[in-house]
Short mmCIF file of C-alpha atoms and ligand atoms in Angstrom, two decimals:
data_model
loop_
_atom_site.label_atom_id
_atom_site.label_comp_id
_atom_site.label_asym_id
_atom_site.label_seq_id
_atom_site.Cartn_x
_atom_site.Cartn_y
_atom_site.Cartn_z
CA UNK A 98 68.75 35.83 127.86
CA UNK A 99 71.41 38.53 127.91
CA UNK A 100 70.23 42.02 126.99
CA UNK A 101 72.51 44.12 124.84
CA UNK A 102 71.53 47.20 126.70
CA UNK A 103 71.01 47.41 130.46
CA UNK A 104 67.80 49.37 130.90
CA UNK A 105 68.89 51.44 133.89
CA UNK A 106 66.52 54.42 134.10
CA UNK A 107 65.19 53.77 130.60
CA UNK A 108 61.51 53.24 129.93
CA UNK A 109 59.61 51.34 127.24
CA UNK A 110 55.94 52.22 127.17
CA UNK A 111 52.64 51.44 125.52
CA UNK A 112 51.27 54.61 123.83
CA UNK A 113 47.88 56.07 124.72
CA UNK A 114 45.36 54.88 122.10
CA UNK A 115 41.79 55.97 122.21
CA UNK A 116 39.39 53.02 122.18
CA UNK A 117 42.24 50.61 122.99
CA UNK A 118 44.39 51.42 126.00
CA UNK A 119 41.62 50.76 128.50
CA UNK A 120 41.62 48.80 131.77
CA UNK A 121 41.09 45.44 129.95
CA UNK A 122 44.19 45.95 127.77
CA UNK A 123 46.14 47.06 130.81
CA UNK A 124 45.37 43.75 132.55
CA UNK A 125 46.49 41.82 129.47
CA UNK A 126 49.69 43.85 129.16
CA UNK A 127 50.46 43.08 132.82
CA UNK A 128 50.76 39.40 131.73
CA UNK A 129 52.33 39.95 128.33
CA UNK A 130 54.84 42.75 129.07
CA UNK A 131 54.84 43.32 132.83
CA UNK A 132 57.73 45.85 132.83
CA UNK A 133 56.25 48.27 130.32
CA UNK A 134 54.66 51.52 131.38
CA UNK A 135 51.06 51.80 130.20
CA UNK A 136 49.46 55.09 129.10
CA UNK A 137 45.66 55.14 129.37
CA UNK A 138 43.65 56.43 126.45
CA UNK A 139 42.95 60.14 126.70
CA UNK A 140 40.14 61.25 129.04
CA UNK A 141 38.75 64.77 128.95
CA UNK A 142 38.98 66.54 132.33
CA UNK A 143 35.18 66.82 132.46
CA UNK A 144 34.77 63.07 131.99
CA UNK A 145 37.15 62.43 134.90
CA UNK A 146 35.27 64.82 137.18
CA UNK A 147 31.90 63.37 136.20
CA UNK A 148 32.54 59.61 136.21
CA UNK A 149 35.70 58.68 138.20
CA UNK A 150 34.01 55.29 138.87
CA UNK A 151 34.64 54.32 135.23
CA UNK A 152 38.44 54.56 135.66
CA UNK A 153 39.13 51.05 136.81
CA UNK A 154 42.81 50.98 135.96
CA UNK A 155 45.48 49.33 138.09
CA UNK A 156 47.63 52.08 139.52
CA UNK A 157 50.87 50.17 139.03
CA UNK A 158 52.87 51.11 135.83
CA UNK A 159 50.04 53.43 134.79
CA UNK A 160 50.33 56.90 133.33
CA UNK A 161 46.90 58.38 133.01
CA UNK A 162 46.34 60.67 130.01
CA UNK A 163 44.24 63.85 130.24
CA UNK A 164 42.98 66.33 127.69
CA UNK A 165 41.45 69.72 128.23
CA UNK A 166 42.25 73.40 128.34
CA UNK A 167 40.58 74.82 131.44
CA UNK A 168 42.97 75.26 134.36
CA UNK A 169 40.02 75.22 136.77
CA UNK A 170 38.87 71.80 135.44
CA UNK A 171 42.43 70.47 135.65
CA UNK A 172 42.54 71.54 139.28
CA UNK A 173 39.35 69.51 139.98
CA UNK A 174 40.36 66.54 137.84
CA UNK A 175 43.77 66.39 139.55
CA UNK A 176 42.05 66.10 142.94
CA UNK A 177 39.73 63.39 141.69
CA UNK A 178 42.60 61.33 140.14
CA UNK A 179 44.70 61.74 143.25
CA UNK A 180 41.81 60.44 145.36
CA UNK A 181 41.41 57.27 143.26
CA UNK A 182 45.10 56.48 143.47
CA UNK A 183 46.43 57.60 140.06
CA UNK A 184 50.14 58.32 140.51
CA UNK A 185 51.20 59.81 137.18
CA UNK A 186 49.45 62.06 134.64
CA UNK A 187 50.28 62.82 131.03
CA UNK A 188 48.81 65.75 129.15
CA UNK A 189 47.75 65.17 125.54
CA UNK A 190 49.09 67.92 123.28
CA UNK A 191 49.28 65.73 120.19
CA UNK A 192 45.76 64.78 119.11
CA UNK A 193 44.75 66.62 115.90
CA UNK A 194 41.16 65.35 115.53
CA UNK A 195 38.58 67.97 114.52
CA UNK A 196 36.44 67.15 117.57
CA UNK A 197 39.40 67.70 119.92
CA UNK A 198 40.31 70.94 118.12
CA UNK A 199 36.77 72.16 118.48
CA UNK A 200 37.10 71.67 122.24
CA UNK A 201 40.42 73.61 122.06
CA UNK A 202 42.62 70.82 123.37
CA UNK A 203 45.09 68.26 122.00
CA UNK A 204 47.65 69.28 119.30
CA UNK A 205 46.29 72.82 118.74
CA UNK A 206 47.54 73.74 122.20
CA UNK A 207 51.12 73.53 120.96
CA UNK A 208 50.41 77.10 119.84
CA UNK A 209 49.48 78.09 123.41
CA UNK A 210 52.34 76.92 125.68
CA UNK A 211 51.38 79.41 128.40
CA UNK A 212 47.89 77.96 128.65
CA UNK A 213 49.39 74.44 128.74
CA UNK A 214 51.64 75.58 131.58
CA UNK A 215 48.61 76.95 133.48
CA UNK A 216 46.76 73.63 133.13
CA UNK A 217 49.81 71.76 134.36
CA UNK A 218 50.27 74.20 137.26
CA UNK A 219 46.72 73.40 138.28
CA UNK A 220 47.55 69.68 138.32
CA UNK A 221 50.66 70.46 140.30
CA UNK A 222 48.53 71.42 143.27
CA UNK A 223 47.79 67.72 143.66
CA UNK A 224 50.91 66.22 142.01
CA UNK A 225 54.66 66.70 142.24
CA UNK A 226 56.17 67.95 138.91
CA UNK A 227 58.03 64.66 138.46
CA UNK A 228 54.61 62.85 138.34
CA UNK A 229 53.49 65.01 135.40
CA UNK A 230 54.43 64.86 131.72
CA UNK A 231 53.42 66.10 128.32
CA UNK A 232 53.02 64.21 125.03
CA UNK A 233 53.31 66.50 121.99
CA UNK A 234 54.22 66.56 118.29
CA UNK A 235 57.19 68.23 116.60
CA UNK A 236 54.90 71.09 115.61
CA UNK A 237 51.57 71.90 114.04
CA UNK A 238 50.68 73.24 110.55
CA UNK A 239 53.31 75.79 109.51
CA UNK A 240 54.48 76.17 113.10
CA UNK A 241 56.93 73.39 112.58
CA UNK A 242 60.36 74.92 113.03
CA UNK A 243 62.82 73.49 115.57
CA UNK A 244 62.68 76.80 117.48
CA UNK A 245 58.88 76.47 117.76
CA UNK A 246 59.27 73.10 119.48
CA UNK A 247 62.04 74.40 121.74
CA UNK A 248 59.99 77.47 122.69
CA UNK A 249 57.05 75.16 123.58
CA UNK A 250 59.22 72.92 125.78
CA UNK A 251 61.19 75.85 127.33
CA UNK A 252 58.00 77.72 128.28
CA UNK A 253 56.44 74.73 129.98
CA UNK A 254 59.57 73.63 131.81
CA UNK A 255 60.29 77.19 133.03
CA UNK A 256 56.76 77.88 134.16
CA UNK A 257 56.04 74.54 135.81
CA UNK A 258 59.34 72.72 136.53
CA UNK A 259 58.01 69.73 134.51
CA UNK A 260 60.84 67.99 132.73
CA UNK A 261 59.20 64.92 131.14
CA UNK A 262 58.21 65.17 127.49
CA UNK A 263 57.24 62.46 125.07
CA UNK A 264 57.47 63.57 121.45
CA UNK A 265 55.62 61.91 118.59
CA UNK A 266 58.39 62.59 116.04
CA UNK A 267 56.21 64.11 113.32
CA UNK A 268 54.17 67.27 113.06
CA UNK A 269 50.38 67.34 112.79
CA UNK A 270 48.26 69.11 110.20
CA UNK A 271 45.23 70.54 111.95
CA UNK A 272 43.22 70.66 108.75
CA UNK A 273 43.46 68.59 105.60
CA UNK A 274 44.50 65.33 107.26
CA UNK A 275 42.33 63.09 109.44
CA UNK A 276 43.82 61.60 112.69
CA UNK A 277 44.80 58.35 110.96
CA UNK A 278 46.59 60.22 108.13
CA UNK A 279 48.25 62.41 110.73
CA UNK A 280 49.87 59.29 112.14
CA UNK A 281 51.32 58.32 108.78
CA UNK A 282 51.72 61.14 106.30
CA UNK A 283 53.82 63.87 107.98
CA UNK A 284 57.36 62.47 107.84
CA UNK A 285 59.11 61.20 110.96
CA UNK A 286 62.13 63.18 112.08
CA UNK A 287 63.79 61.39 114.99
CA UNK A 288 66.86 63.66 114.83
CA UNK A 289 64.78 66.58 116.10
CA UNK A 290 63.86 64.64 119.21
CA UNK A 291 67.55 63.67 119.66
CA UNK A 292 68.50 67.36 119.46
CA UNK A 293 65.88 68.23 122.04
CA UNK A 294 67.50 65.69 124.41
CA UNK A 295 70.92 67.17 123.62
CA UNK A 296 69.61 70.61 124.51
CA UNK A 297 68.12 69.35 127.78
CA UNK A 298 70.33 66.44 128.91
CA UNK A 299 68.68 66.39 132.37
CA UNK A 300 65.14 66.13 131.01
CA UNK A 301 63.36 62.83 130.51
CA UNK A 302 62.73 62.82 126.75
CA UNK A 303 60.64 60.06 125.18
CA UNK A 304 60.39 59.30 121.49
CA UNK A 305 57.40 57.90 119.64
CA UNK A 306 56.29 57.07 116.13
CA UNK A 307 56.90 54.10 113.87
CA UNK A 308 59.19 52.25 116.31
CA UNK A 309 58.63 48.50 115.90
CA UNK A 310 61.95 46.67 116.09
CA UNK A 311 64.31 45.79 118.93
CA UNK A 312 67.31 47.10 116.98
CA UNK A 313 65.55 50.51 116.55
CA UNK A 314 64.56 50.65 120.20
CA UNK A 315 68.14 50.03 121.21
CA UNK A 316 69.33 52.87 118.96
CA UNK A 317 66.73 55.34 120.29
CA UNK A 318 67.50 54.45 123.92
CA UNK A 319 71.14 55.34 123.36
CA UNK A 320 69.97 58.94 123.29
CA UNK A 321 66.38 59.14 124.57
CA UNK A 322 65.07 58.05 127.94
CA UNK A 323 61.83 56.42 126.76
CA UNK A 324 60.59 54.63 123.70
CA UNK A 325 56.82 54.67 123.32
CA UNK A 326 55.21 52.01 121.15
CA UNK A 327 51.70 52.36 119.73
CA UNK A 328 50.21 50.44 116.84
CA UNK A 329 52.54 47.46 117.18
CA UNK A 330 50.50 46.52 120.26
CA UNK A 331 47.45 46.22 118.02
CA UNK A 332 49.19 44.63 115.02
CA UNK A 333 51.61 42.15 116.61
CA UNK A 334 50.95 41.62 120.31
CA UNK A 335 53.52 38.82 120.79
CA UNK A 336 56.29 41.25 119.66
CA UNK A 337 55.48 43.33 122.73
CA UNK A 338 56.18 40.25 124.87
CA UNK A 339 59.44 39.65 123.02
CA UNK A 340 60.53 43.26 123.52
CA UNK A 341 59.78 43.16 127.27
CA UNK A 342 61.61 39.88 127.66
CA UNK A 343 64.61 41.05 125.68
CA UNK A 344 65.24 44.21 127.66
CA UNK A 345 64.40 42.71 131.05
CA UNK A 346 66.39 39.59 130.47
CA UNK A 347 63.83 36.83 130.93
CA UNK A 348 62.96 33.93 128.60
CA UNK A 349 59.93 34.40 126.37
CA UNK A 350 56.87 32.28 127.11
CA UNK A 351 54.89 30.56 124.42
CA UNK A 352 51.68 32.23 123.33
CA UNK A 353 49.67 29.43 124.96
CA UNK A 354 51.49 29.88 128.34
CA UNK A 355 50.82 33.58 128.25
CA UNK A 356 47.11 32.93 127.82
CA UNK A 357 47.12 30.46 130.72
CA UNK A 358 48.35 33.34 132.93
CA UNK A 359 45.33 35.50 132.14
CA UNK A 360 43.05 35.66 135.11
CA UNK A 361 39.94 36.96 133.36
CA UNK A 362 38.63 36.95 129.87
CA UNK A 363 35.90 39.00 128.33
CA UNK A 364 34.91 39.94 124.79
CA UNK A 365 36.90 43.14 125.05
CA UNK A 366 40.05 41.15 125.75
CA UNK A 367 39.36 39.16 122.61
CA UNK A 368 39.93 42.07 120.22
CA UNK A 369 43.38 42.70 121.75
CA UNK A 370 44.31 39.03 121.16
CA UNK A 371 43.48 39.14 117.44
CA UNK A 372 47.12 39.66 116.52
CA UNK A 373 48.66 37.24 119.02
CA UNK A 374 49.33 34.54 116.40
CA UNK A 375 50.29 36.99 113.66
CA UNK A 376 52.19 35.31 110.78
CA UNK A 377 51.91 31.90 112.51
CA UNK A 378 50.28 28.97 110.81
CA UNK A 379 46.70 28.87 112.03
CA UNK A 380 46.49 32.63 112.60
CA UNK A 381 43.53 33.06 110.24
CA UNK A 382 41.61 30.33 112.04
CA UNK A 383 42.48 31.99 115.38
CA UNK A 384 41.21 35.38 114.24
CA UNK A 385 38.06 33.87 112.80
CA UNK A 386 37.11 31.94 115.90
CA UNK A 387 38.13 34.47 118.56
CA UNK A 388 34.88 36.54 118.42
CA UNK A 389 32.92 33.39 119.37
CA UNK A 390 34.94 32.86 122.55
CA UNK A 391 33.10 33.69 125.77
CA UNK A 392 35.38 32.60 128.62
CA UNK A 393 38.90 31.68 129.59
CA UNK A 394 38.26 27.92 129.31
CA UNK A 395 37.13 28.29 125.69
CA UNK A 396 40.03 30.57 124.94
CA UNK A 397 42.62 28.02 126.19
CA UNK A 398 40.93 25.27 124.24
CA UNK A 399 41.09 27.42 121.07
CA UNK A 400 44.73 28.14 121.69
CA UNK A 401 45.51 24.40 122.12
CA UNK A 402 43.70 23.64 118.84
CA UNK A 403 45.68 26.43 117.29
CA UNK A 404 49.07 25.09 118.39
CA UNK A 405 48.02 21.68 116.98
CA UNK A 406 47.16 23.41 113.72
CA UNK A 407 50.53 25.12 113.79
CA UNK A 408 52.48 21.86 114.30
CA UNK A 409 50.49 20.08 111.56
CA UNK A 410 51.15 22.85 109.08
CA UNK A 411 54.84 23.12 109.94
CA UNK A 412 55.23 19.31 109.82
C1 LIG B 727 43.75 53.99 117.48
C2 LIG B 727 44.65 55.06 118.02
C3 LIG B 727 44.24 55.94 119.02
C4 LIG B 727 45.12 56.88 119.54
N1 LIG B 727 44.71 57.64 120.63
C5 LIG B 727 45.59 58.49 121.25
C6 LIG B 727 45.24 59.14 122.43
O1 LIG B 727 44.19 58.93 123.03
N2 LIG B 727 46.19 59.98 122.96
C7 LIG B 727 47.44 60.22 122.35
O2 LIG B 727 48.25 61.00 122.87
N3 LIG B 727 47.76 59.60 121.23
C8 LIG B 727 46.89 58.73 120.64
N4 LIG B 727 47.25 58.01 119.56
C9 LIG B 727 48.59 58.21 118.98
C10 LIG B 727 49.62 57.22 119.59
O3 LIG B 727 49.73 57.40 120.98
C11 LIG B 727 50.98 57.34 118.94
O4 LIG B 727 51.46 58.61 119.12
C12 LIG B 727 50.96 57.05 117.41
O5 LIG B 727 50.17 55.91 117.10
C13 LIG B 727 52.36 56.89 116.85
O6 LIG B 727 53.02 55.77 117.44
P1 LIG B 727 53.15 54.36 116.69
O7 LIG B 727 53.74 54.68 115.30
O8 LIG B 727 54.05 53.53 117.52
O9 LIG B 727 51.80 53.82 116.53
C14 LIG B 727 46.41 57.02 119.02
C15 LIG B 727 46.84 56.16 118.00
C16 LIG B 727 45.97 55.18 117.50
C17 LIG B 727 46.47 54.24 116.43
#
């Protein structure tokens, strides 16, 4: 299949999602969309220092997301992550949840770019600046002017030499909206991200928020360096396969063949597969029976029954 856009130096990535982008999903994505970068869910620096044994990610195509606000803890966490083979780290400056605000990290740190720079400088004692990145919003609360965003990015890039920023193209309200509402209600403004890229043509600028279609990805990649995809992974997993195949010029596999390529299956994998047959005949049956599945053999058998269902209904 011919891609309309050669993906030289461009990145398509799976967004960090708490409770979802864990090692089990990473293994599944390796089969479904092997060329995509994968951001882990956010881990607080303290959790990394305390339990590095829990971080059983594959190091390939992984960007590990950290949250926190103590430079000293970032120094320690950086050493721990380096020791277990993590190659790239992203700092979460976009999460608006009350719990995260209480810990003084996430989106509220957009108001403290110098502290963010100090945390990143601490990581830079274990990592090169091109292995480090920041994910942020357009702004927070009433600090939502374009100059606020530019000041945030300028301060960090000058203080640390970090030049990779992924921007969720909407602001966050720190009070009044819960995290889910903060992913939907503040309006998307992609043009602001484009203008950030225009201002810093040599920076790697990623764009995120509401991007679900190949045609939209192509448009964003004409300007930005990375498109980050979040909820689509949970809502329509096969689309992620189609996107990877399209931009990397290979033929898509059937849903059944993708499942045959899974090496392990556990209950956790099951919840990621809920949307695999979205909008296909038999999808309700698939979703209903999936929680009962205990191993790969049962999964393949269910998928075969499902494709039979699909053919009968189409016929
Ligand atoms: C369930 C869930 C958990 C999330 N957890 C994180 C997180 O840990 N770190 C982060 O930076 N963003 C997190 N996000 C935000 C996503 O990374 C992304 O910015 C957002 O969903 C917008 O992208 P989308 O419209 O493609 O979903 C989360 C989103 C969802 C839906």
